[in-house]
Coordinates of C-alpha atoms in Angstrom, one line a residue:
X1 CA -60.7 -47.1 -57.1
X2 CA -64.1 -45.5 -57.5
X3 CA -63.2 -42.5 -55.4
X4 CA -59.9 -42.1 -57.1
X5 CA -61.7 -42.3 -60.4
X6 CA -64.1 -39.6 -59.4
X7 CA -61.7 -37.2 -57.7
X8 CA -58.4 -38.2 -59.2
X9 CA -58.6 -35.4 -61.9
X10 CA -58.7 -32.5 -59.4
X11 CA -55.4 -31.0 -58.7
X12 CA -54.5 -28.6 -55.9
X13 CA -52.3 -25.7 -57.0
X14 CA -50.4 -22.9 -55.3
X15 CA -52.0 -20.0 -57.2
X16 CA -54.5 -19.3 -60.0
X17 CA -51.8 -18.9 -62.8
X18 CA -50.3 -22.3 -62.1
X19 CA -53.8 -23.8 -61.9
X20 CA -54.7 -22.3 -65.3
X21 CA -51.5 -23.6 -67.0
X22 CA -51.9 -27.1 -65.5
X23 CA -55.6 -27.2 -66.6
X24 CA -54.7 -26.2 -70.2
X25 CA -51.7 -28.5 -70.4
X26 CA -53.0 -31.7 -68.8
X27 CA -56.8 -31.2 -68.9
X28 CA -57.2 -31.5 -65.2
X29 CA -59.7 -29.7 -62.9
X30 CA -57.6 -27.5 -60.6
X31 CA -58.3 -25.7 -57.4
X32 CA -56.2 -23.1 -55.6
X33 CA -55.6 -22.8 -51.8
X34 CA -57.7 -19.6 -51.8
X35 CA -60.7 -21.6 -53.2
X36 CA -60.6 -20.5 -56.9
X37 CA -61.4 -23.4 -59.2
X38 CA -60.3 -23.9 -62.8
X39 CA -62.2 -26.4 -64.9
X40 CA -60.6 -28.4 -67.7
X41 CA -63.4 -27.1 -69.9
X42 CA -62.0 -23.5 -69.6
X43 CA -64.4 -22.1 -66.9
X44 CA -62.9 -20.0 -64.1
X45 CA -64.7 -19.8 -60.8
X46 CA -64.0 -18.5 -57.4
X47 CA -63.7 -15.2 -55.5
X48 CA -65.9 -13.6 -53.0
X49 CA -68.9 -11.2 -52.7
X50 CA -69.0 -8.0 -50.7
X51 CA -72.2 -6.4 -49.5
X52 CA -72.0 -2.8 -50.5
X53 CA -74.4 0.2 -50.6
X54 CA -77.1 0.1 -53.3
X55 CA -76.3 1.8 -56.6
X56 CA -79.8 3.3 -56.7
X57 CA -79.2 5.0 -53.4
X58 CA -75.9 6.5 -54.6
X59 CA -77.6 7.7 -57.8
X60 CA -80.4 9.3 -55.7
X61 CA -77.8 11.1 -53.6
X62 CA -76.0 12.2 -56.7
X63 CA -79.2 13.6 -58.2
X64 CA -80.0 15.6 -55.0
X65 CA -76.4 17.0 -54.9
X66 CA -76.6 18.0 -58.6
X67 CA -79.9 19.8 -57.9
X68 CA -78.4 21.6 -54.9
X69 CA -75.4 22.6 -57.0
X70 CA -77.7 24.0 -59.7
X71 CA -79.7 26.0 -57.1
X72 CA -76.5 27.4 -55.7
X73 CA -75.2 28.3 -59.2
X74 CA -78.6 30.1 -60.0
X75 CA -78.4 32.0 -56.7
X76 CA -74.8 32.9 -57.4
X77 CA -75.8 34.2 -60.8
X78 CA -78.6 36.2 -59.3
X79 CA -76.3 37.7 -56.7
X80 CA -73.8 38.6 -59.5
X81 CA -76.6 40.4 -61.4
X82 CA -77.6 42.3 -58.3
X83 CA -74.0 43.2 -57.7
X84 CA -73.6 44.5 -61.3
X85 CA -76.8 46.6 -60.9
X86 CA -75.5 48.1 -57.7
X87 CA -72.2 48.9 -59.4
X88 CA -74.1 50.6 -62.3
X89 CA -76.1 52.7 -59.8
X90 CA -72.9 53.7 -58.0
X91 CA -71.3 54.7 -61.3
X92 CA -74.4 56.8 -62.2
X93 CA -74.3 58.5 -58.8
X94 CA -70.6 59.2 -59.1
X95 CA -71.1 60.6 -62.6
X96 CA -73.9 62.8 -61.4
X97 CA -71.7 64.1 -58.5
X98 CA -68.9 64.8 -60.9
X99 CA -71.3 66.7 -63.2
X100 CA -72.7 68.7 -60.3
X101 CA -69.2 69.5 -59.1
X102 CA -68.1 70.6 -62.6
X103 CA -71.2 72.8 -62.8
X104 CA -70.6 74.4 -59.4
X105 CA -66.9 75.0 -60.3
X106 CA -67.9 76.5 -63.7
X107 CA -70.5 78.8 -62.1
X108 CA -68.0 79.9 -59.4
X109 CA -65.3 80.6 -62.1
X110 CA -67.8 82.7 -64.1
X111 CA -68.9 84.6 -61.0
X112 CA -65.3 85.4 -60.0
X113 CA -64.6 86.5 -63.6
X114 CA -67.6 88.8 -63.6
X115 CA -66.6 90.3 -60.3
X116 CA -63.1 91.0 -61.6
X117 CA -64.5 92.5 -64.8
X118 CA -66.8 94.7 -62.8
X119 CA -64.0 95.9 -60.5
X120 CA -61.8 96.8 -63.5
X121 CA -64.6 98.6 -65.3
X122 CA -65.4 100.6 -62.2
X123 CA -61.7 101.6 -61.8
X124 CA -61.6 102.6 -65.5
X125 CA -64.8 104.6 -65.2
X126 CA -63.5 106.4 -62.1
X127 CA -60.3 107.3 -63.9
X128 CA -62.1 108.6 -66.9
X129 CA -64.5 110.7 -64.7
X130 CA -61.5 112.0 -62.8
X131 CA -59.7 113.2 -65.9
X132 CA -62.8 114.4 -67.7
X133 CA -63.5 117.6 -65.7
X134 CA -60.0 119.1 -66.0
X135 CA -60.0 118.3 -69.7
X136 CA -63.4 120.0 -70.2
X137 CA -62.3 123.1 -68.3
X138 CA -59.1 123.3 -70.4
X139 CA -61.0 122.8 -73.5
X140 CA -63.5 125.6 -72.6
X141 CA -60.6 128.0 -71.8
X142 CA -58.8 127.2 -75.1
X143 CA -62.1 127.8 -77.0
X144 CA -62.6 131.2 -75.4
X145 CA -58.9 132.2 -76.0
X146 CA -59.3 131.0 -79.6
X147 CA -62.5 133.1 -80.1
X148 CA -60.7 136.2 -78.6
X149 CA -57.7 135.7 -80.9
X150 CA -60.0 135.3 -83.9
X151 CA -61.7 138.6 -83.0
X152 CA -58.4 140.3 -82.6
X153 CA -57.2 138.8 -85.9
X154 CA -60.3 140.0 -87.7
X155 CA -59.8 143.6 -86.3
X156 CA -56.1 143.6 -87.3
X157 CA -56.9 142.2 -90.8
X158 CA -59.5 145.0 -91.3
X159 CA -56.9 147.6 -90.3
X160 CA -54.3 146.1 -92.6
X161 CA -56.7 146.4 -95.5
X162 CA -57.3 150.1 -94.9
X163 CA -55.2 152.6 -96.9
X164 CA -52.5 154.5 -95.1
X165 CA -53.2 158.2 -95.4
X166 CA -49.9 159.5 -94.2
X167 CA -46.5 158.4 -93.5
X168 CA -46.1 156.7 -90.2
X169 CA -44.0 158.2 -87.6
X170 CA -41.0 156.5 -85.9
X171 CA -43.1 155.7 -82.9
X172 CA -45.9 154.4 -85.0
X173 CA -43.5 152.4 -87.1
X174 CA -42.1 150.8 -84.0
X175 CA -45.5 150.2 -82.7
X176 CA -46.4 148.7 -86.1
X177 CA -43.4 146.4 -86.0
X178 CA -44.2 145.3 -82.5
X179 CA -47.8 144.6 -83.5
X180 CA -46.6 142.6 -86.5
X181 CA -44.3 140.6 -84.1
X182 CA -47.3 140.1 -81.8
X183 CA -49.4 139.0 -84.8
X184 CA -46.9 136.5 -85.9
X185 CA -46.5 135.2 -82.3
X186 CA -50.2 135.0 -81.8
X187 CA -50.7 133.4 -85.2
X188 CA -48.1 130.7 -84.2
X189 CA -49.8 130.3 -80.8
X190 CA -53.1 130.1 -82.6
X191 CA -51.8 127.3 -84.8
X192 CA -50.4 125.5 -81.7
X193 CA -53.7 126.0 -79.8
X194 CA -55.6 124.7 -82.8
X195 CA -53.4 121.6 -83.1
X196 CA -53.7 121.0 -79.3
X197 CA -57.5 121.5 -79.6
X198 CA -57.7 119.0 -82.5
X199 CA -55.6 116.5 -80.5
X200 CA -57.8 117.0 -77.4
X201 CA -60.9 116.7 -79.5
X202 CA -59.6 113.4 -81.0
X203 CA -58.8 112.1 -77.5
X204 CA -62.2 113.3 -76.3
X205 CA -63.9 111.5 -79.2
X206 CA -61.9 108.4 -78.4
X207 CA -62.8 108.5 -74.7
X208 CA -66.5 109.1 -75.6
X209 CA -66.3 106.2 -78.0
X210 CA -64.8 104.0 -75.4
X211 CA -67.3 105.1 -72.8
X212 CA -70.3 104.8 -75.0
X213 CA -69.6 101.7 -77.1
X214 CA -67.6 99.6 -74.6
X215 CA -67.6 100.6 -71.0
X216 CA -71.3 101.6 -70.7
X217 CA -72.4 98.6 -72.7
X218 CA -70.2 96.3 -70.6
X219 CA -71.5 98.0 -67.5
X220 CA -75.1 97.3 -68.6
X221 CA -74.2 93.7 -69.4
X222 CA -72.5 93.2 -66.0
X223 CA -75.5 94.8 -64.2
X224 CA -77.9 92.5 -66.2
X225 CA -75.7 89.4 -65.4
X226 CA -75.6 90.5 -61.7
X227 CA -79.3 90.8 -61.7
X228 CA -79.7 87.4 -63.3
X229 CA -77.2 85.8 -60.9
X230 CA -78.1 87.5 -57.6
X231 CA -76.5 86.7 -54.3
X232 CA -79.7 85.1 -52.9
X233 CA -80.0 82.9 -56.0
X234 CA -76.4 81.9 -55.7
X235 CA -76.9 81.1 -52.0
X236 CA -80.1 79.2 -52.8
X237 CA -78.3 77.3 -55.6
X238 CA -75.4 76.6 -53.3
X239 CA -77.8 75.3 -50.5
X240 CA -79.6 73.1 -53.1
X241 CA -76.3 71.8 -54.3
X242 CA -75.2 71.1 -50.7
X243 CA -78.5 69.3 -50.0
X244 CA -78.2 67.3 -53.2
X245 CA -74.6 66.5 -52.4
X246 CA -75.5 65.4 -48.9
X247 CA -78.3 63.2 -50.4
X248 CA -75.9 61.8 -52.9
X249 CA -73.4 61.0 -50.2
X250 CA -76.1 59.3 -48.2
X251 CA -77.0 57.3 -51.3
X252 CA -73.4 56.4 -51.9
X253 CA -73.0 55.3 -48.2
X254 CA -76.2 53.2 -48.5
X255 CA -75.0 51.7 -51.8
X256 CA -71.6 50.9 -50.2
X257 CA -73.3 49.2 -47.3
X258 CA -75.5 47.2 -49.8
X259 CA -72.5 46.5 -51.9
X260 CA -70.5 45.2 -48.8
X261 CA -73.5 43.1 -47.7
X262 CA -73.9 41.8 -51.2
X263 CA -70.2 41.0 -51.4
X264 CA -70.4 39.2 -48.1
X265 CA -73.3 37.1 -49.5
X266 CA -71.4 36.4 -52.6
X267 CA -68.4 35.3 -50.6
X268 CA -70.6 33.1 -48.5
X269 CA -72.2 31.7 -51.6
X270 CA -68.8 31.0 -53.1
X271 CA -67.6 29.3 -49.9
X272 CA -70.8 27.3 -49.8
X273 CA -70.5 26.4 -53.5
X274 CA -66.8 25.4 -52.9
X275 CA -67.8 23.2 -50.0
X276 CA -70.6 21.6 -52.0
X277 CA -68.3 21.1 -54.9
X278 CA -65.8 19.4 -52.6
X279 CA -68.6 17.3 -51.2
X280 CA -69.8 16.5 -54.8
X281 CA -66.3 15.4 -55.7
X282 CA -66.2 13.2 -52.6
X283 CA -69.5 11.7 -53.7
X284 CA -68.3 11.2 -57.2
X285 CA -65.2 9.4 -55.9
X286 CA -67.5 7.3 -53.7
X287 CA -69.7 6.7 -56.7
X288 CA -66.8 5.7 -58.8
X289 CA -65.6 3.4 -56.0
X290 CA -69.1 2.0 -55.6
X291 CA -69.3 1.5 -59.4
X292 CA -66.0 -0.3 -59.4
X293 CA -67.0 -2.4 -56.5
X294 CA -70.3 -3.1 -58.2
X295 CA -68.5 -4.2 -61.4
X296 CA -66.2 -6.3 -59.3
X297 CA -69.1 -7.8 -57.4
X298 CA -70.9 -8.5 -60.7
X299 CA -67.8 -10.3 -61.9
X300 CA -67.5 -12.2 -58.6
X301 CA -71.2 -13.0 -58.8
X302 CA -70.7 -14.3 -62.3
X303 CA -67.8 -16.4 -61.1
X304 CA -69.9 -17.7 -58.2
X305 CA -72.8 -18.5 -60.5
X306 CA -70.4 -20.3 -62.9
X307 CA -68.8 -22.1 -59.9
X308 CA -72.2 -23.1 -58.7
X309 CA -73.1 -24.4 -62.1
X310 CA -69.9 -26.4 -62.2
X311 CA -70.6 -27.8 -58.8
X312 CA -74.1 -28.8 -59.8
X313 CA -72.6 -30.5 -62.9
X314 CA -70.1 -32.2 -60.6
X315 CA -72.9 -33.3 -58.3
X316 CA -74.9 -34.7 -61.3
X317 CA -71.8 -36.5 -62.6
X318 CA -71.0 -37.9 -59.2
X319 CA -74.6 -39.0 -58.7
X320 CA -74.6 -40.6 -62.1
X321 CA -71.3 -42.4 -61.5
X322 CA -72.5 -43.5 -58.0
X323 CA -75.7 -44.9 -59.6
X324 CA -73.6 -46.7 -62.1
X325 CA -71.5 -48.3 -59.3
X326 CA -74.4 -49.9 -57.6
X327 CA -76.9 -49.4 -54.9
X328 CA -77.5 -45.9 -53.7
X329 CA -76.9 -45.0 -50.1
X330 CA -79.8 -44.2 -47.8
X331 CA -81.7 -40.9 -48.6
X332 CA -80.8 -39.6 -45.1
X333 CA -77.1 -39.9 -45.9
X334 CA -77.6 -38.1 -49.2
X335 CA -79.5 -35.2 -47.5
X336 CA -76.8 -35.1 -44.9
X337 CA -74.0 -34.7 -47.4
X338 CA -76.1 -32.3 -49.5
X339 CA -76.1 -29.9 -46.6
X340 CA -72.3 -30.0 -46.3
X341 CA -70.1 -27.2 -47.7
X342 CA -67.4 -27.9 -50.3
X343 CA -64.7 -27.8 -47.7
X344 CA -66.5 -30.3 -45.5
X345 CA -67.2 -32.6 -48.4
X346 CA -63.5 -32.5 -49.3
X347 CA -62.7 -33.5 -45.7
X348 CA -65.2 -36.4 -45.8
X349 CA -63.7 -37.5 -49.1
X350 CA -60.2 -37.5 -47.7
X351 CA -61.4 -39.6 -44.8
X352 CA -63.1 -42.0 -47.2
X353 CA -59.9 -42.2 -49.3
X354 CA -58.0 -43.0 -46.1
X355 CA -60.4 -45.8 -45.2
X356 CA -60.2 -47.2 -48.7
X357 CA -56.4 -47.2 -48.6
X358 CA -56.7 -49.5 -45.6
X359 CA -58.6 -52.0 -47.7
X360 CA -56.4 -51.6 -50.8
X361 CA -54.5 -54.8 -50.0
X362 CA -57.8 -56.7 -49.8
X363 CA -58.8 -55.5 -53.2
X364 CA -55.3 -56.5 -54.5
X365 CA -55.6 -59.9 -53.0
X366 CA -59.0 -60.4 -54.4
X367 CA -57.8 -59.3 -57.8
X368 CA -54.9 -61.7 -57.6
X369 CA -57.3 -64.5 -56.7
X370 CA -59.6 -63.5 -59.5
X371 CA -56.7 -63.6 -62.0
X372 CA -55.4 -66.9 -60.7
X373 CA -58.9 -68.3 -60.9
X374 CA -59.3 -67.1 -64.4
X375 CA -55.9 -68.7 -65.5
X376 CA -56.9 -72.0 -63.9
X377 CA -60.2 -71.9 -65.6
X378 CA -58.6 -71.3 -69.0
X379 CA -56.2 -74.2 -68.4

């Protein structure tokens, strides 16, 4: 009866849910097959504890990885700045090359234009000189003819103003008519020659104007331009431009090599950053799992502590009840059973219950005798 009184309130249940319901409904201490215990006072105990890696070690690794990521990001930013500076240098060199090419093209265009103008001016000058001599000869001849005609005219006019002393003969009259016809013809020729002369003088003035004001001045300008832009200077400028172009091409080639090397470093840094990012994600997942396990272990530890507290209370209650029942067993037996686990204690209790059941009829017989004796005593 004593053992049943002590352990009769503990109920073995199939799972934790049934154990909780039974404990709330009937006020019994329940235990599941897995070892979880539900107290009638509302305390839940049980579970297990897993030995995992330390949280401090995980935090230390996380800090190291974060510092490595920061260093990689700083290095990547530095490489990007270097890449930007290299691109700016390349753009400057390309702009300088374009300006040099434009300058060379412009100089070549001006030179070709000056050569064409000089050639045209020379051709015009040769044409003018070729037609100038015949025109001058024709002009001199016309001038001499005009002077002779003017002399003849003066003589004839003086003769006309003289008084005729006698009547002209028929021959003289014919001669006079002929001379008058010649005078009219020569006068007409004189007018034509004068008009031709005026026309030739106008053309002469025009040609002199063109030669003096335009062609000669243009010739002087071209000669001065040719003196300023000599062949040797153009060759020297061309050689300098070629040397400068070769230097710029070498610089561009070097910059391209540096750019490719820098791009390779950037790609390696990006790959390394990606790998470190993936590793960081793995560590974060591990950290999360470790945190979850740590929380779970903390809960399990709380459950174990509560269960241990309940067991101590049970031990104290059992000790108190055993003391109330009578004499205590020997200390060696107490120490022996104190070293047992809960499962072994339950096995010993089951054995004790089995032995007590064997003597249950003796207790019943003694109780019947006690009741009979009490009835007889009352009678």
